[in-house]
PDB file of C-alpha atoms and ligand atoms in Angstrom:
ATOM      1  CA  UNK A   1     -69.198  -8.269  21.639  1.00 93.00           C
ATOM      2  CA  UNK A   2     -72.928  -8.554  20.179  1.00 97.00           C
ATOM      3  CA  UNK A   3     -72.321  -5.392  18.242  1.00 98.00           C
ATOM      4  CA  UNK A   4     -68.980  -6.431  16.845  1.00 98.00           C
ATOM      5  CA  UNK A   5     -70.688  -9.809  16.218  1.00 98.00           C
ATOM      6  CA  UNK A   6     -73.798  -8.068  14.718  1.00 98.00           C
ATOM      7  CA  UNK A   7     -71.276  -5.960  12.092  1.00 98.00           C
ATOM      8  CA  UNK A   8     -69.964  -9.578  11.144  1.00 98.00           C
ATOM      9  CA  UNK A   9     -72.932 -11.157  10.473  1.00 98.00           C
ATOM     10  CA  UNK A  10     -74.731  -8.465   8.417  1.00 98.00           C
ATOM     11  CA  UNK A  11     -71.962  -7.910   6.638  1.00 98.00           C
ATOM     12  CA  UNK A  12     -72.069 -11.735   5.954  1.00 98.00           C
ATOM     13  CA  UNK A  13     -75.905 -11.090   5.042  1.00 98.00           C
ATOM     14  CA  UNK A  14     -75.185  -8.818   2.840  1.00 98.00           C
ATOM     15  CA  UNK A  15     -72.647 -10.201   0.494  1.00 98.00           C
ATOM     16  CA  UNK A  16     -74.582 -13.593   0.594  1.00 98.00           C
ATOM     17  CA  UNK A  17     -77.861 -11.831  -0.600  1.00 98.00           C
ATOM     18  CA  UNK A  18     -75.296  -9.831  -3.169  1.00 98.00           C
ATOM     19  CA  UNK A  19     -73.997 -13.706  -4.336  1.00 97.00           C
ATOM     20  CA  UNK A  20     -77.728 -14.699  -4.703  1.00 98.00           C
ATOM     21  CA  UNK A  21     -78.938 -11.496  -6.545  1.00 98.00           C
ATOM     22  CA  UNK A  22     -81.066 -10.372  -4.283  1.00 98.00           C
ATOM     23  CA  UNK A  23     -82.096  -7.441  -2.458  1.00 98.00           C
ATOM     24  CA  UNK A  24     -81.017  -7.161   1.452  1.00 98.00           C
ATOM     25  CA  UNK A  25     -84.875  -6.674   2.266  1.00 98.00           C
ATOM     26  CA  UNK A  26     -85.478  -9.119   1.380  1.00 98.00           C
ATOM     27  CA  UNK A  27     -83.610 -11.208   4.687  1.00 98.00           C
ATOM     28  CA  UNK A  28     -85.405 -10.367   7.859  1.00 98.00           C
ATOM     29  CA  UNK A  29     -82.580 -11.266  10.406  1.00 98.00           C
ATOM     30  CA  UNK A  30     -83.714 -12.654  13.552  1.00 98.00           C
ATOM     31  CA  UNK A  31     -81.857 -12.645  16.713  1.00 98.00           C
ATOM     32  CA  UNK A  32     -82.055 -16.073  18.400  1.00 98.00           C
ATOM     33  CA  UNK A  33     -81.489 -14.629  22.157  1.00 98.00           C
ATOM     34  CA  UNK A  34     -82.903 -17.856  24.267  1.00 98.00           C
ATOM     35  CA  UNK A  35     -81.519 -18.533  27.221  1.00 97.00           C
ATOM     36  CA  UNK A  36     -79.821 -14.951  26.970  1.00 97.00           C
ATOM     37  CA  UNK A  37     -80.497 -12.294  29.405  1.00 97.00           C
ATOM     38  CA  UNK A  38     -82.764  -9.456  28.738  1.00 98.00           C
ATOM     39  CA  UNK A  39     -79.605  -6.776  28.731  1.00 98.00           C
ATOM     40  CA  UNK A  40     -78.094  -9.156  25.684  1.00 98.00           C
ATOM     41  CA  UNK A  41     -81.873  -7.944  23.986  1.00 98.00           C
ATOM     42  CA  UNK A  42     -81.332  -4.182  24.687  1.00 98.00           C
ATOM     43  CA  UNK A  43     -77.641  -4.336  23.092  1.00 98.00           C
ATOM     44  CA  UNK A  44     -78.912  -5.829  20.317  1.00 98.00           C
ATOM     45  CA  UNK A  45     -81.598  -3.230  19.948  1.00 98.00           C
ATOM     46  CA  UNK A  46     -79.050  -0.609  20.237  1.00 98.00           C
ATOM     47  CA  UNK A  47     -77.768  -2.103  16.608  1.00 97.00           C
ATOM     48  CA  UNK A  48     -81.636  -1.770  15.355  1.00 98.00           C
ATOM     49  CA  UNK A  49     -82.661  -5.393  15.936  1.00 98.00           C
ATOM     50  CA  UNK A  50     -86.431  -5.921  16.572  1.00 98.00           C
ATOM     51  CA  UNK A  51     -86.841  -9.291  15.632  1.00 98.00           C
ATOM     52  CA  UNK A  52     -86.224 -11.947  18.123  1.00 98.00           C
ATOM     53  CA  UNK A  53     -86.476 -15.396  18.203  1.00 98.00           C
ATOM     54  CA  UNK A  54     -87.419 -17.231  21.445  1.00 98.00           C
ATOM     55  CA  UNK A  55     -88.207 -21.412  21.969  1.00 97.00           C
ATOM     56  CA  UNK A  56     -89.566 -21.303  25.377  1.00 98.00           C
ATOM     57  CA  UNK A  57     -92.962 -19.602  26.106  1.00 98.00           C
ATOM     58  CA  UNK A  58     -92.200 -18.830  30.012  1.00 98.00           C
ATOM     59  CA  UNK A  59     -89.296 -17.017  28.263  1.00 98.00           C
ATOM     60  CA  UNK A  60     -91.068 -14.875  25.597  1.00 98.00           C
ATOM     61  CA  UNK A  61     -93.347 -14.006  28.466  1.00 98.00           C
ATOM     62  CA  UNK A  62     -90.653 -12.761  30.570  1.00 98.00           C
ATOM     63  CA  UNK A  63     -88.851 -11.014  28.073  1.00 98.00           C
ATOM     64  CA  UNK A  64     -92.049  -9.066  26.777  1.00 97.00           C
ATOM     65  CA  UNK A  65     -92.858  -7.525  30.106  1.00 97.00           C
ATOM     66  CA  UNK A  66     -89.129  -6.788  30.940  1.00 98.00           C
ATOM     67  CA  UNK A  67     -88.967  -4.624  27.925  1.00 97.00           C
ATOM     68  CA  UNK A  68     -91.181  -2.064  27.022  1.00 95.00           C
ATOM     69  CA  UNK A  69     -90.389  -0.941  23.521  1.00 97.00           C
ATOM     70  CA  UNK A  70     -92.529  -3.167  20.602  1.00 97.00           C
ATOM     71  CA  UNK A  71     -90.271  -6.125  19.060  1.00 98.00           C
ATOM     72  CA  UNK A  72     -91.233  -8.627  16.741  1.00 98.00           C
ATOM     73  CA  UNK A  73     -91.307 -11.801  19.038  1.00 98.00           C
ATOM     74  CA  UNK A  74     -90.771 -14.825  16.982  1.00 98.00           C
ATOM     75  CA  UNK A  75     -91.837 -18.623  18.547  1.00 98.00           C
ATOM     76  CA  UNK A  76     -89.007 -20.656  16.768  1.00 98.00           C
ATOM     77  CA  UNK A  77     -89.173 -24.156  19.516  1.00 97.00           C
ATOM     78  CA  UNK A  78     -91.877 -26.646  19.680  1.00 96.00           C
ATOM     79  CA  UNK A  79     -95.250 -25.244  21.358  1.00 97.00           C
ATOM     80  CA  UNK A  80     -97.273 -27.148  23.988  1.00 97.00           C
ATOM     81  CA  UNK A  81    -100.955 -26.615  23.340  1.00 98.00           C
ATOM     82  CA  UNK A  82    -101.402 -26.137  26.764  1.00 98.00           C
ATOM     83  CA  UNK A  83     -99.069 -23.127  26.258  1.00 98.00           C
ATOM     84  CA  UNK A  84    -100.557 -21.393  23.044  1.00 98.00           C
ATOM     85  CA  UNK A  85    -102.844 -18.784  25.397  1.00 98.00           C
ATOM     86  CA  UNK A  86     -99.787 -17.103  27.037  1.00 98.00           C
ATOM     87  CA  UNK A  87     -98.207 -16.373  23.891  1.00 98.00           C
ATOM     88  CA  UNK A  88    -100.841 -15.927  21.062  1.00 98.00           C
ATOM     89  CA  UNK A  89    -101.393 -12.088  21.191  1.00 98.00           C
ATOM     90  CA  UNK A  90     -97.620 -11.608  22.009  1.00 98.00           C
ATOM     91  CA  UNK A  91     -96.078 -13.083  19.106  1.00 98.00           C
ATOM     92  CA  UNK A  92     -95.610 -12.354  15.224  1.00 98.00           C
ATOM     93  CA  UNK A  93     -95.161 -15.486  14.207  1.00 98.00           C
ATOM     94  CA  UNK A  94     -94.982 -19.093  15.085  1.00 98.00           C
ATOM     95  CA  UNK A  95     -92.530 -20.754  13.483  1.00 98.00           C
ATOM     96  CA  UNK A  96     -93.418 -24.332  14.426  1.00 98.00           C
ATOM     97  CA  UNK A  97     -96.532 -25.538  13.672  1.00 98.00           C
ATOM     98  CA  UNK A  98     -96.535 -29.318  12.697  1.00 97.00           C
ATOM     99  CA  UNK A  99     -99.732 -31.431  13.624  1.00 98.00           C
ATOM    100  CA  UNK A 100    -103.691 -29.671  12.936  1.00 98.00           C
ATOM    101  CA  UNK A 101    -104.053 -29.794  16.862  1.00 98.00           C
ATOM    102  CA  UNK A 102    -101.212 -27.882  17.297  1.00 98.00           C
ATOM    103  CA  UNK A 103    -103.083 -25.399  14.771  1.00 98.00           C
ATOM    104  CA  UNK A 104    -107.027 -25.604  15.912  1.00 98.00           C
ATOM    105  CA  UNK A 105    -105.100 -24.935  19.819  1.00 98.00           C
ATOM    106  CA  UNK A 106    -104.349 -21.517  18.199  1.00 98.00           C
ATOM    107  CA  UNK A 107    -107.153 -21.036  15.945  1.00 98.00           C
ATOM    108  CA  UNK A 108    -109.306 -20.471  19.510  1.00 98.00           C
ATOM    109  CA  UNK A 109    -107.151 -19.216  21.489  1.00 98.00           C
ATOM    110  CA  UNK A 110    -106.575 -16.469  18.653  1.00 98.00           C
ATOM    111  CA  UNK A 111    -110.493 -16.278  17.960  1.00 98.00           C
ATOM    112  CA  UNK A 112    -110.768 -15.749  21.840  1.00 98.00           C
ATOM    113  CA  UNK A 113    -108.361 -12.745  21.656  1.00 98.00           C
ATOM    114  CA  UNK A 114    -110.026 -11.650  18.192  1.00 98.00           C
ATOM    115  CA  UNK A 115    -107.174 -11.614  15.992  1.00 98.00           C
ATOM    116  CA  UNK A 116    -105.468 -14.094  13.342  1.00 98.00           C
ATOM    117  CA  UNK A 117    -102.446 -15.167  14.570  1.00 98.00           C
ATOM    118  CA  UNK A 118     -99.783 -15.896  11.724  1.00 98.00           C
ATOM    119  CA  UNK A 119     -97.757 -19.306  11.800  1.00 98.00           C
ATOM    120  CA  UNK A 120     -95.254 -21.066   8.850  1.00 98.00           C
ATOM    121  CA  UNK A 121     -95.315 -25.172   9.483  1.00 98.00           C
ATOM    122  CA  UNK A 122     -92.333 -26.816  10.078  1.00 98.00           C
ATOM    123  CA  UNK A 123     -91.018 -29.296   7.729  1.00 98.00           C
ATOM    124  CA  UNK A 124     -88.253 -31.926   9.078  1.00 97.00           C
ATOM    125  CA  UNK A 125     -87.116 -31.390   5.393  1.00 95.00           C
ATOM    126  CA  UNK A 126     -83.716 -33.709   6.125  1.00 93.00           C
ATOM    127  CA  UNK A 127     -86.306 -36.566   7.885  1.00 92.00           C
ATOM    128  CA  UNK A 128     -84.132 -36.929  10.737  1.00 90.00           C
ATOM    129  CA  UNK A 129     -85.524 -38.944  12.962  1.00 87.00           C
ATOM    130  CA  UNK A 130     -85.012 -36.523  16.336  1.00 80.00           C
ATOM    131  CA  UNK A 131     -86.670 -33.294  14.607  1.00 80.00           C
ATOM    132  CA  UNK A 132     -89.951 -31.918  15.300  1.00 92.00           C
ATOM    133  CA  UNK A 133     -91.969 -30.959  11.767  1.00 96.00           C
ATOM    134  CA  UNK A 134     -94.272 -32.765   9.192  1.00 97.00           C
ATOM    135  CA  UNK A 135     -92.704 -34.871   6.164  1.00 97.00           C
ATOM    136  CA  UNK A 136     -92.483 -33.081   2.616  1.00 97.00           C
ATOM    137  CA  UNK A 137     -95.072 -35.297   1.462  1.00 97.00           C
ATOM    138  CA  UNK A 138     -97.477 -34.675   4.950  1.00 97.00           C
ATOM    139  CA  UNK A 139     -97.042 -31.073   4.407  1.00 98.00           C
ATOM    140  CA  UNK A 140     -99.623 -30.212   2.150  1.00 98.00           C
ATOM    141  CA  UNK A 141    -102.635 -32.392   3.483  1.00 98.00           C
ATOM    142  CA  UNK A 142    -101.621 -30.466   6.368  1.00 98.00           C
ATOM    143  CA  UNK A 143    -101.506 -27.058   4.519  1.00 98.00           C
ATOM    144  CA  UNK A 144    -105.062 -27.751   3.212  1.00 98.00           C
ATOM    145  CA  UNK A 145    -106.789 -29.099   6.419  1.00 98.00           C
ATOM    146  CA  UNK A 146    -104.873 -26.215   8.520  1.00 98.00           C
ATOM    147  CA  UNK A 147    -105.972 -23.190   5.911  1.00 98.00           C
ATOM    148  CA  UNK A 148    -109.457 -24.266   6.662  1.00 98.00           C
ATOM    149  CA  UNK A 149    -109.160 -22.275  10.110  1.00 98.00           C
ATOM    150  CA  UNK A 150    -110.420 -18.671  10.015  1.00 98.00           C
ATOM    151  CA  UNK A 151    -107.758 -17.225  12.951  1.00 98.00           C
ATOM    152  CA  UNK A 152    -104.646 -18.745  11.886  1.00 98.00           C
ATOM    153  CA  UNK A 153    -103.035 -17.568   8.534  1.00 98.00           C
ATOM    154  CA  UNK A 154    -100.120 -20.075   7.156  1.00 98.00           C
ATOM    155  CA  UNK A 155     -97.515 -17.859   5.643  1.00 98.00           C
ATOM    156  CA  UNK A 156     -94.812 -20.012   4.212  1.00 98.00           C
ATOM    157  CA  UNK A 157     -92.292 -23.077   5.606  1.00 98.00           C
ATOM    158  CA  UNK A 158     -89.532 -23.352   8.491  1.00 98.00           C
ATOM    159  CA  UNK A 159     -87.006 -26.026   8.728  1.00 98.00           C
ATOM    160  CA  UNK A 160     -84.194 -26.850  10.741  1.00 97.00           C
ATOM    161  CA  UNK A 161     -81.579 -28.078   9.040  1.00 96.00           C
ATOM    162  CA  UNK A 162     -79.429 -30.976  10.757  1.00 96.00           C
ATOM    163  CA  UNK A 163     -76.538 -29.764  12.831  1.00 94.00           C
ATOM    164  CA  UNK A 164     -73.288 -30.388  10.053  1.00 95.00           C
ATOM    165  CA  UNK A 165     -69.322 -29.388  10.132  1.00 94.00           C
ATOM    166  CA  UNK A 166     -69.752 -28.081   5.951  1.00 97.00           C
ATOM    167  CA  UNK A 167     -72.731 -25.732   5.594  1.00 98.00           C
ATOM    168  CA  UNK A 168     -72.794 -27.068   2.193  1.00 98.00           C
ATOM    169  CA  UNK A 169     -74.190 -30.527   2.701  1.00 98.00           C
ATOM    170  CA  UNK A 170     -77.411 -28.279   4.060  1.00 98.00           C
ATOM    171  CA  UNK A 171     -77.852 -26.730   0.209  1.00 98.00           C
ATOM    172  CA  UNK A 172     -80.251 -29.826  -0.714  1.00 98.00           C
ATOM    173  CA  UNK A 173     -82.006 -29.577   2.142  1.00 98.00           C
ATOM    174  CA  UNK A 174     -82.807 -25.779   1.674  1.00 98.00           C
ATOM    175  CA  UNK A 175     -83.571 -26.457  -2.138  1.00 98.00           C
ATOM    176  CA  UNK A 176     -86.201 -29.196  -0.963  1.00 98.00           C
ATOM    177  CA  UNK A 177     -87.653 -26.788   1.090  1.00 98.00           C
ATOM    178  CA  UNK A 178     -87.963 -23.753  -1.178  1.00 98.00           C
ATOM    179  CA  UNK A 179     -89.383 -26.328  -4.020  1.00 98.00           C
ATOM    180  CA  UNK A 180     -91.844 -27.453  -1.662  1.00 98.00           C
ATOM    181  CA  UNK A 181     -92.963 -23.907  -1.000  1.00 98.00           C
ATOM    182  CA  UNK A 182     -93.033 -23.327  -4.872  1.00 98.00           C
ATOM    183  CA  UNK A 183     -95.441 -26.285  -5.723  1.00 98.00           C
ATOM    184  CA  UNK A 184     -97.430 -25.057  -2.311  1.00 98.00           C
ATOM    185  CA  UNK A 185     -97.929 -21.382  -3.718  1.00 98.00           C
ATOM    186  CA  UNK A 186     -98.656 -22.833  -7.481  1.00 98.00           C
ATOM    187  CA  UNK A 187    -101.764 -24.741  -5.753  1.00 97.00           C
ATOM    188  CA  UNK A 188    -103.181 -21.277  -4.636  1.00 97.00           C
ATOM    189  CA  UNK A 189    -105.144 -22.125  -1.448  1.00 98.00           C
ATOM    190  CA  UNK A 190    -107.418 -19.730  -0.088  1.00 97.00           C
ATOM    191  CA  UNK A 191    -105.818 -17.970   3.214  1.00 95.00           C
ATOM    192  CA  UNK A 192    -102.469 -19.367   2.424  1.00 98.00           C
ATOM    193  CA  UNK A 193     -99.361 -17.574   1.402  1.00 95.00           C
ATOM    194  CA  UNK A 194     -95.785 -18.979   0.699  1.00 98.00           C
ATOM    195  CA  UNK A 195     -94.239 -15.749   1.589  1.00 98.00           C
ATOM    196  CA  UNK A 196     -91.850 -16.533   4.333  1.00 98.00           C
ATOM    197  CA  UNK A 197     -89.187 -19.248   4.251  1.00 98.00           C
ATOM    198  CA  UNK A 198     -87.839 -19.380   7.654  1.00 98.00           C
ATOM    199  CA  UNK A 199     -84.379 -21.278   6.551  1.00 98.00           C
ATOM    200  CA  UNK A 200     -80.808 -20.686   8.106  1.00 98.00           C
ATOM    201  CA  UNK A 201     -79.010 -21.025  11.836  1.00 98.00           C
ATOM    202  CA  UNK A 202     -75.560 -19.671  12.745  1.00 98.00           C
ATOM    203  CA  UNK A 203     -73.533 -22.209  10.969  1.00 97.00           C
ATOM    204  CA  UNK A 204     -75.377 -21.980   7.605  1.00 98.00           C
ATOM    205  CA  UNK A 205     -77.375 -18.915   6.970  1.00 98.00           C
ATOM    206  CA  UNK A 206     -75.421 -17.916   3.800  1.00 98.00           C
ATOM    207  CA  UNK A 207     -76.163 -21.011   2.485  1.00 98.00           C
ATOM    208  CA  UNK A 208     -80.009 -21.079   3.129  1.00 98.00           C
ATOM    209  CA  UNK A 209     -80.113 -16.833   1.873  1.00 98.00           C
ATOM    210  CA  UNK A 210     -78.566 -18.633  -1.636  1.00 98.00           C
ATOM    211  CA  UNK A 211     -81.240 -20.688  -1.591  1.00 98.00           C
ATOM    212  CA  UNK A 212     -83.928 -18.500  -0.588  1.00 98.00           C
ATOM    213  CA  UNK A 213     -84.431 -17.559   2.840  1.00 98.00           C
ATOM    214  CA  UNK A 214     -86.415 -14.763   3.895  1.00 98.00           C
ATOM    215  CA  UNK A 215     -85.897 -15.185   7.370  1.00 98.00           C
ATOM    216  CA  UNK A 216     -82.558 -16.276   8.950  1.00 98.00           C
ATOM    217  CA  UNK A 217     -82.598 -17.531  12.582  1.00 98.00           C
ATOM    218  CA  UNK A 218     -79.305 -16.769  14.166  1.00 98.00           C
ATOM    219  CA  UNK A 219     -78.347 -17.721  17.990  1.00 98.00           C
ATOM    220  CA  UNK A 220     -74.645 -18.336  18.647  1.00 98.00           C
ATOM    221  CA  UNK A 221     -73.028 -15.969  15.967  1.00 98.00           C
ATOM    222  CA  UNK A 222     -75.047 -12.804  17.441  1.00 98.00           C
ATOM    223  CA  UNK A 223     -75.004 -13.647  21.266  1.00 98.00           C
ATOM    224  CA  UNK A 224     -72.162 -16.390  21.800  1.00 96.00           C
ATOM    225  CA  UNK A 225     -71.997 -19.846  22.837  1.00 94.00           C
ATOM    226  CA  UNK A 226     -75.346 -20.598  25.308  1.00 93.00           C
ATOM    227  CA  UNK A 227     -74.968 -21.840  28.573  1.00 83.00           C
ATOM    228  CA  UNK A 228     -77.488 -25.211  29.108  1.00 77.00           C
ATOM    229  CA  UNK A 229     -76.056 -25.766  32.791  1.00 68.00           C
ATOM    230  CA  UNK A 230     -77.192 -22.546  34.368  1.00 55.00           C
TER     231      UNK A 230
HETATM  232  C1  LIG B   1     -81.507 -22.153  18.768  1.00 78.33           C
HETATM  233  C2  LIG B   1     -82.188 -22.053  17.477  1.00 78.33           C
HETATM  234  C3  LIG B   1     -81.648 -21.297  16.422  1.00 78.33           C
HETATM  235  C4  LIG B   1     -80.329 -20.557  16.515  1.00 78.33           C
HETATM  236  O1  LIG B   1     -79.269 -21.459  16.536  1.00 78.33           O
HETATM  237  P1  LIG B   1     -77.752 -20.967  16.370  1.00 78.33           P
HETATM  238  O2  LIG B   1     -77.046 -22.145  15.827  1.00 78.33           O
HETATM  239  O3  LIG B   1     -77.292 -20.571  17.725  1.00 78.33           O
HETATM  240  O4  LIG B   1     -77.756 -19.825  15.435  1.00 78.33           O
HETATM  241  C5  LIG B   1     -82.372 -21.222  15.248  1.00 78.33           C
HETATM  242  N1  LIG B   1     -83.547 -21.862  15.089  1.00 78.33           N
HETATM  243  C6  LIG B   1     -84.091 -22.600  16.071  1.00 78.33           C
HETATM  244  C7  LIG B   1     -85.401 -23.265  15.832  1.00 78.33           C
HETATM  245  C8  LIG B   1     -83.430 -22.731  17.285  1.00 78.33           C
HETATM  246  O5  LIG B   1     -83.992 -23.478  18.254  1.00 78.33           O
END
């Protein structure tokens, strides 16, 4: 099923990109295979996936040794500090940085492994009140304070958008986001880029591509309905 379901949504990819006038390269797709087993990871290999998204560190950690061949590990939930050493030098990205602890917790752990350790902040760009992520207005005093670090490099925004029946009502939300990420760039900080915009789950990645994703996280549509109860 995940390659049938892996032919739908890059087919989906590609005529939303097409819509939007913009090149497929442009879309990194990114599996979303928590709380999936590590044979779900190899079958999506097999389709020439090697990004994967992951919200639990004990499961990134599991998932790294079990498979040998180099994927692009992508922390997409909200990180513990207490958690950042496990995961620092095993990632590509974290997705979810939203308070300057959160960041200085990875500035040393990264310093201690001597490397620079790429992150996007997340931005509850809807201000629901049951997200994680920094405000549209918090998110450059954070940007500034945060770019002061010399082993984390911000690279652009992630959001989650609010769980909604019409992908549509999500458009704004996107737009916000992608503005924000324009006025961000315009400011040109030192050791900040606005490169990535990490925008788009299952339900509303065409939307978010419209609007400018370069990353789309998708779970459910690649790998099926997760089970919570097992
Ligand atoms: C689970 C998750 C996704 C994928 O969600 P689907 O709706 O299954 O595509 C994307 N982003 C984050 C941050 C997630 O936690």
């Amino acid at each position: 099923m995940i390659h049938e379901n892996l032919v739908k949504v890059e087919e989906r990819v590609a005529k939303a990109c097409e819509r939007a006038g913009r090149k497929r390269e442009e879309v990194t797709l990114i599996a979303v295979s928590k709380t999936k087993p590590v044979d779900d990871v190899k079958e999506a290999m097999k389709d020439g996936i090697i990004d994967f998204g992951e919200n639990k560190v004990q499961e990134i950690m599991d998932k790294y040794e079990a498979i040998p061949e180099k994927l692009n590990w992508h922390m997409i939930g909200h990180l513990q500090r207490n958690k950042v050493k496990y995961i620092v030098d095993k990632v590509c990205l974290i997705h979810s940085v939203d308070s300057l602890r959160l960041a200085i917790q990875i500035d040393e752990e990264a310093k201690k492994k001597n490397l620079v350790c790429p992150i996007l902040i997340e931005v509850n760009a809807a201000g629901e009140d049951t997200k994680f992520g920094v405000s549209v207005q918090e998110t450059e005093p954070l940007i500034q304070e945060i770019a002061k670090l010399s082993n984390v490099k911000i690279k652009g925004l992630m959001t989650i958008a609010p769980f909604v029946e019409d992908a549509e009502e999500n458009r704004v939300h996107f737009q916000a986001l992608k503005k924000l990420s324009v006025d961000i760039k315009r400011k040109n900080i030192d050791n900040v880029d606005m490169s990535i915009l990490s925008m788009g789950m299952t339900g509303d990645y065409e939307v978010a591509i419209e609007e400018g994703a370069t990353m789309i996280r998708v779970g459910t549509g690649i790998f099926g309905n997760r089970n919570y109860s097992i």
